[in-house]
Amino acid sequence: MMAAPTFRKQERIVSGRLIETLFGKGSSQSLAAYPLRAVYMQTEHQEGHAPVQILISVPKKRFKHAVDRNRVKRQVREAYRCHKQLLSDSVVEGKELLIAFIWLSDRHFPTEEVEKRVVSILQRIAKKS
């Protein structure tokens, strides 16, 4: 029996340096599946990091209340957790994949819809990498 998918701290982008790398260098790629946009890039693997790391951003401009932003983040995080195996095979040995999910809409979507969009993005990233 396979263990339930998890989402550990090592799988989150928390380092300011990594965030800077992802958004600053210009070597990252982007694709959208409304209401989500994903910015991603491959970098050299660092010790202690997971092969795929993600960041979820829901701008205050979209949702004024933290409870609304947190709900959206929870939906995206859960969809990623359940479907992250779509990416695990496509990451090259010695590399790591950084992905930032950015919420584009100012309204809520059903969880199934968010999950469908996350899966679409993950499949497209897996094909390209």
Short mmCIF file of C-alpha atoms in Angstrom, two decimals:
data_model
loop_
_atom_site.label_atom_id
_atom_site.label_comp_id
_atom_site.label_asym_id
_atom_site.label_seq_id
_atom_site.Cartn_x
_atom_site.Cartn_y
_atom_site.Cartn_z
CA MET A 1 0.00 0.00 0.00
CA MET A 2 1.31 3.45 -0.90
CA ALA A 3 1.69 6.10 1.80
CA ALA A 4 -0.56 9.15 1.64
CA PRO A 5 1.06 12.12 -0.14
CA THR A 6 2.61 14.66 2.20
CA PHE A 7 3.72 18.27 1.96
CA ARG A 8 6.83 18.90 4.05
CA LYS A 9 8.67 22.07 4.97
CA GLN A 10 11.55 21.13 2.60
CA GLU A 11 9.04 21.33 -0.28
CA ARG A 12 8.32 25.02 0.35
CA ILE A 13 10.37 27.89 -1.01
CA VAL A 14 11.21 29.88 2.12
CA SER A 15 14.62 31.27 1.27
CA GLY A 16 14.67 34.85 0.03
CA ARG A 17 17.62 33.91 -2.17
CA LEU A 18 15.60 31.21 -3.97
CA ILE A 19 12.66 33.58 -4.44
CA GLU A 20 15.06 36.17 -5.86
CA THR A 21 16.49 33.54 -8.22
CA LEU A 22 13.03 32.51 -9.39
CA PHE A 23 11.69 36.01 -10.07
CA GLY A 24 14.84 38.04 -10.70
CA LYS A 25 17.07 36.28 -13.16
CA GLY A 26 14.87 36.15 -16.24
CA SER A 27 15.62 32.47 -16.83
CA SER A 28 12.29 31.37 -15.38
CA GLN A 29 9.31 30.38 -17.48
CA SER A 30 5.66 31.09 -16.90
CA LEU A 31 2.35 29.52 -17.84
CA ALA A 32 -1.22 30.20 -16.84
CA ALA A 33 -4.36 28.17 -16.24
CA TYR A 34 -6.77 30.82 -15.04
CA PRO A 35 -7.13 31.62 -12.10
CA LEU A 36 -3.56 30.44 -11.53
CA ARG A 37 -0.23 31.41 -13.04
CA ALA A 38 2.91 29.36 -12.45
CA VAL A 39 6.42 30.75 -12.67
CA TYR A 40 9.00 27.97 -12.66
CA MET A 41 12.65 27.21 -13.30
CA GLN A 42 15.20 24.44 -12.85
CA THR A 43 18.29 25.08 -10.73
CA GLU A 44 21.16 23.04 -9.35
CA HIS A 45 20.09 20.77 -6.51
CA GLN A 46 21.07 21.94 -3.02
CA GLU A 47 21.62 19.54 -0.16
CA GLY A 48 18.64 19.21 2.18
CA HIS A 49 16.14 20.54 -0.38
CA ALA A 50 13.35 18.57 -2.00
CA PRO A 51 13.62 18.05 -5.80
CA VAL A 52 10.47 20.17 -6.29
CA GLN A 53 9.78 23.25 -4.16
CA ILE A 54 6.75 25.49 -4.38
CA LEU A 55 5.57 28.88 -3.23
CA ILE A 56 1.93 29.98 -3.22
CA SER A 57 1.09 33.66 -3.51
CA VAL A 58 -2.37 35.16 -3.15
CA PRO A 59 -2.03 38.95 -3.39
CA LYS A 60 -3.77 41.20 -0.88
CA LYS A 61 -4.92 43.18 -3.91
CA ARG A 62 -7.15 40.20 -4.86
CA PHE A 63 -8.54 39.33 -1.42
CA LYS A 64 -8.52 41.94 1.34
CA HIS A 65 -9.27 39.45 4.14
CA ALA A 66 -6.60 37.00 5.29
CA VAL A 67 -9.21 34.28 5.74
CA ASP A 68 -9.98 34.44 2.00
CA ARG A 69 -6.30 34.37 1.01
CA ASN A 70 -5.69 31.44 3.35
CA ARG A 71 -8.61 29.49 1.87
CA VAL A 72 -7.21 29.84 -1.64
CA LYS A 73 -3.70 28.88 -0.49
CA ARG A 74 -5.14 25.83 1.24
CA GLN A 75 -6.94 24.78 -1.96
CA VAL A 76 -3.80 25.14 -4.09
CA ARG A 77 -1.60 23.42 -1.50
CA GLU A 78 -3.97 20.46 -1.21
CA ALA A 79 -4.26 20.09 -4.99
CA TYR A 80 -0.47 20.15 -5.29
CA ARG A 81 -0.03 17.66 -2.44
CA CYS A 82 -2.39 15.17 -4.06
CA HIS A 83 -0.87 15.44 -7.55
CA LYS A 84 2.82 16.24 -7.02
CA GLN A 85 3.84 12.79 -8.27
CA LEU A 86 3.10 14.10 -11.79
CA LEU A 87 6.34 16.10 -11.48
CA SER A 88 8.57 13.80 -9.45
CA ASP A 89 9.60 11.65 -12.44
CA SER A 90 10.36 14.59 -14.73
CA VAL A 91 12.96 16.28 -12.49
CA VAL A 92 16.47 15.54 -13.75
CA GLU A 93 18.98 14.05 -11.29
CA GLY A 94 21.11 16.79 -9.72
CA LYS A 95 18.53 19.50 -10.50
CA GLU A 96 15.64 20.95 -8.54
CA LEU A 97 12.47 22.57 -9.78
CA LEU A 98 11.18 25.80 -8.22
CA ILE A 99 7.53 26.68 -8.83
CA ALA A 100 5.58 29.74 -7.69
CA PHE A 101 1.79 29.57 -7.97
CA ILE A 102 0.26 33.05 -8.22
CA TRP A 103 -3.49 33.61 -7.86
CA LEU A 104 -4.88 35.91 -10.58
CA SER A 105 -8.58 36.17 -9.81
CA ASP A 106 -10.45 38.19 -7.20
CA ARG A 107 -13.11 35.56 -6.64
CA HIS A 108 -13.20 32.08 -5.11
CA PHE A 109 -13.34 28.93 -7.23
CA PRO A 110 -14.63 25.48 -6.22
CA THR A 111 -11.89 23.17 -4.95
CA GLU A 112 -12.40 20.75 -7.88
CA GLU A 113 -11.82 23.60 -10.33
CA VAL A 114 -8.62 24.71 -8.56
CA GLU A 115 -7.43 21.11 -8.51
CA LYS A 116 -8.07 20.74 -12.25
CA ARG A 117 -6.02 23.89 -12.97
CA VAL A 118 -3.13 22.80 -10.73
CA VAL A 119 -3.05 19.38 -12.43
CA SER A 120 -3.05 21.07 -15.85
CA ILE A 121 -0.09 23.26 -14.85
CA LEU A 122 1.84 20.34 -13.33
CA GLN A 123 1.35 18.22 -16.47
CA ARG A 124 2.53 21.06 -18.71
CA ILE A 125 5.61 21.69 -16.56
CA ALA A 126 6.41 17.94 -16.54
CA LYS A 127 6.27 17.87 -20.35
CA LYS A 128 8.58 20.86 -20.71
CA SER A 129 11.22 19.84 -18.17
#
